Amino acid sequence: MASTTTLVKKQSSFLQGLQSGISIAIGYLPVALTFGLLSKSTGLSLSETVLMSLIVYAGASQYISLSLLSVGTGIIEIVLTTFIVNIRHFLMSASLSEKVEGNDSLWKKALYSFGLTDETFTVASTKEGMVNAGYLFGLMLISYASWVINSGIGYVIGASLPTTVQESMSIALYAMFIGLLIPSLKKHRKVMFLAVAAAILNSIFYASQMISTGWSIVLSTLISAIIVELFYMKYTSEVETNG
């Protein structure tokens, strides 16, 4: 009887997760479609596009990867850039683990860690009370399915578009980066300084042709982050001393 009750509870939690993830799945639809369209214009095949969404499952990193692939960047630079972009997931995973009830096995933790995104983390972390593996699986499954399926659909749609339209879709990549950056610039001055510093350093590296495009992006991101963080640490320290 107890096992039946536990099974019903797990099923209920899974369904709750699916319901909570519907809004995320809908939100992923246009972004995933655009990714599929851009993949086609970048030169990826349908299987490569879907496989990237299946294995990587990281919107910003996948868009950046397309940009790097289009300029012939090497795999090491792409991996490092992806790592830097997604390093926040360490903190997100640590925070979410404190909200998950019970002591799940390692394979369960690995599964819902893979499905962790900014959106699923926000929904799970803001849910009242504790969450369990069933809820997380439901939440992340519907989000994951939406991203992968719509990436493929976007590619198929892109394949039916005229060649000139497919080529012009590469402009949408930069427009999306700007769209993602501007809201952060309005809220956080540090982000603005970081973006400006990274742009200047990347321009210097690119103009001097000292290093490849991929390494230019990696180094400019790391160096600008260190410079801006040191500046803000010094500024905060001076304010506390004088205040």
mmCIF file of C-alpha atoms in Angstrom, residues 38-127:
data_model
loop_
_atom_site.group_PDB
_atom_site.id
_atom_site.type_symbol
_atom_site.label_atom_id
_atom_site.label_comp_id
_atom_site.label_asym_id
_atom_site.label_seq_id
_atom_site.Cartn_x
_atom_site.Cartn_y
_atom_site.Cartn_z
ATOM 1 C CA LEU A 38 20.415 29.950 -38.336
ATOM 2 C CA SER A 39 21.904 26.448 -38.269
ATOM 3 C CA LYS A 40 20.761 25.956 -41.840
ATOM 4 C CA SER A 41 22.316 29.241 -42.944
ATOM 5 C CA THR A 42 25.551 28.383 -41.077
ATOM 6 C CA GLY A 43 25.924 25.147 -43.034
ATOM 7 C CA LEU A 44 24.958 22.511 -40.452
ATOM 8 C CA SER A 45 22.901 19.501 -41.470
ATOM 9 C CA LEU A 46 19.537 18.639 -39.919
ATOM 10 C CA SER A 47 21.053 15.792 -37.899
ATOM 11 C CA GLU A 48 23.868 18.039 -36.628
ATOM 12 C CA THR A 49 21.380 20.720 -35.621
ATOM 13 C CA VAL A 50 19.156 18.320 -33.690
ATOM 14 C CA LEU A 51 22.160 16.541 -32.180
ATOM 15 C CA MET A 52 23.562 19.835 -30.888
ATOM 16 C CA SER A 53 20.256 20.610 -29.188
ATOM 17 C CA LEU A 54 20.094 17.062 -27.795
ATOM 18 C CA ILE A 55 23.610 17.037 -26.362
ATOM 19 C CA VAL A 56 24.463 20.675 -25.624
ATOM 20 C CA TYR A 57 20.999 22.014 -24.734
ATOM 21 C CA ALA A 58 22.167 25.544 -23.952
ATOM 22 C CA GLY A 59 20.583 28.314 -25.973
ATOM 23 C CA ALA A 60 23.191 31.066 -25.658
ATOM 24 C CA SER A 61 26.074 28.624 -26.061
ATOM 25 C CA GLN A 62 24.525 27.086 -29.157
ATOM 26 C CA TYR A 63 24.089 30.502 -30.751
ATOM 27 C CA ILE A 64 27.671 31.416 -29.904
ATOM 28 C CA SER A 65 28.845 28.090 -31.323
ATOM 29 C CA LEU A 66 27.120 28.883 -34.611
ATOM 30 C CA SER A 67 28.893 32.224 -34.744
ATOM 31 C CA LEU A 68 32.264 30.600 -34.020
ATOM 32 C CA LEU A 69 31.687 27.787 -36.515
ATOM 33 C CA SER A 70 30.826 30.299 -39.220
ATOM 34 C CA VAL A 71 34.314 31.857 -38.919
ATOM 35 C CA GLY A 72 36.127 28.515 -38.741
ATOM 36 C CA THR A 73 36.939 28.507 -35.018
ATOM 37 C CA GLY A 74 38.570 25.373 -33.582
ATOM 38 C CA ILE A 75 36.857 22.958 -31.223
ATOM 39 C CA ILE A 76 38.992 23.883 -28.186
ATOM 40 C CA GLU A 77 38.022 27.556 -28.411
ATOM 41 C CA ILE A 78 34.352 26.633 -28.800
ATOM 42 C CA VAL A 79 34.451 24.327 -25.766
ATOM 43 C CA LEU A 80 36.205 26.947 -23.619
ATOM 44 C CA THR A 81 33.787 29.671 -24.668
ATOM 45 C CA THR A 82 30.831 27.415 -23.875
ATOM 46 C CA PHE A 83 32.337 26.626 -20.470
ATOM 47 C CA ILE A 84 32.762 30.313 -19.658
ATOM 48 C CA VAL A 85 29.232 31.184 -20.748
ATOM 49 C CA ASN A 86 27.726 28.376 -18.657
ATOM 50 C CA ILE A 87 29.933 28.595 -15.576
ATOM 51 C CA ARG A 88 26.991 30.066 -13.646
ATOM 52 C CA HIS A 89 25.411 26.607 -13.701
ATOM 53 C CA PHE A 90 27.739 25.540 -10.889
ATOM 54 C CA LEU A 91 26.063 28.049 -8.580
ATOM 55 C CA MET A 92 22.594 27.284 -9.895
ATOM 56 C CA SER A 93 23.064 23.546 -9.328
ATOM 57 C CA ALA A 94 24.373 24.086 -5.805
ATOM 58 C CA SER A 95 21.436 26.342 -4.982
ATOM 59 C CA LEU A 96 18.833 23.962 -6.428
ATOM 60 C CA SER A 97 20.268 20.958 -4.586
ATOM 61 C CA GLU A 98 19.292 22.595 -1.293
ATOM 62 C CA LYS A 99 15.662 22.765 -2.427
ATOM 63 C CA VAL A 100 15.363 19.144 -3.557
ATOM 64 C CA GLU A 101 13.873 16.866 -0.912
ATOM 65 C CA GLY A 102 15.244 13.422 -0.178
ATOM 66 C CA ASN A 103 18.593 11.909 -1.080
ATOM 67 C CA ASP A 104 18.410 11.139 -4.792
ATOM 68 C CA SER A 105 20.817 8.768 -6.472
ATOM 69 C CA LEU A 106 23.702 10.082 -8.539
ATOM 70 C CA TRP A 107 22.065 9.230 -11.881
ATOM 71 C CA LYS A 108 18.938 11.195 -10.966
ATOM 72 C CA LYS A 109 21.019 14.205 -9.981
ATOM 73 C CA ALA A 110 22.951 13.925 -13.238
ATOM 74 C CA LEU A 111 19.719 13.883 -15.250
ATOM 75 C CA TYR A 112 18.107 16.930 -13.739
ATOM 76 C CA SER A 113 21.448 18.754 -13.658
ATOM 77 C CA PHE A 114 21.634 18.278 -17.430
ATOM 78 C CA GLY A 115 18.150 19.717 -17.809
ATOM 79 C CA LEU A 116 18.948 22.788 -15.710
ATOM 80 C CA THR A 117 18.553 26.082 -17.574
ATOM 81 C CA ASP A 118 17.972 29.651 -16.443
ATOM 82 C CA GLU A 119 14.238 29.178 -16.968
ATOM 83 C CA THR A 120 13.820 25.779 -15.282
ATOM 84 C CA PHE A 121 15.991 26.948 -12.380
ATOM 85 C CA THR A 122 13.810 30.030 -11.902
ATOM 86 C CA VAL A 123 10.585 28.022 -11.915
ATOM 87 C CA ALA A 124 11.930 25.317 -9.583
ATOM 88 C CA SER A 125 13.623 27.696 -7.156
ATOM 89 C CA THR A 126 10.589 29.985 -6.837
ATOM 90 C CA LYS A 127 8.117 27.132 -6.294
#
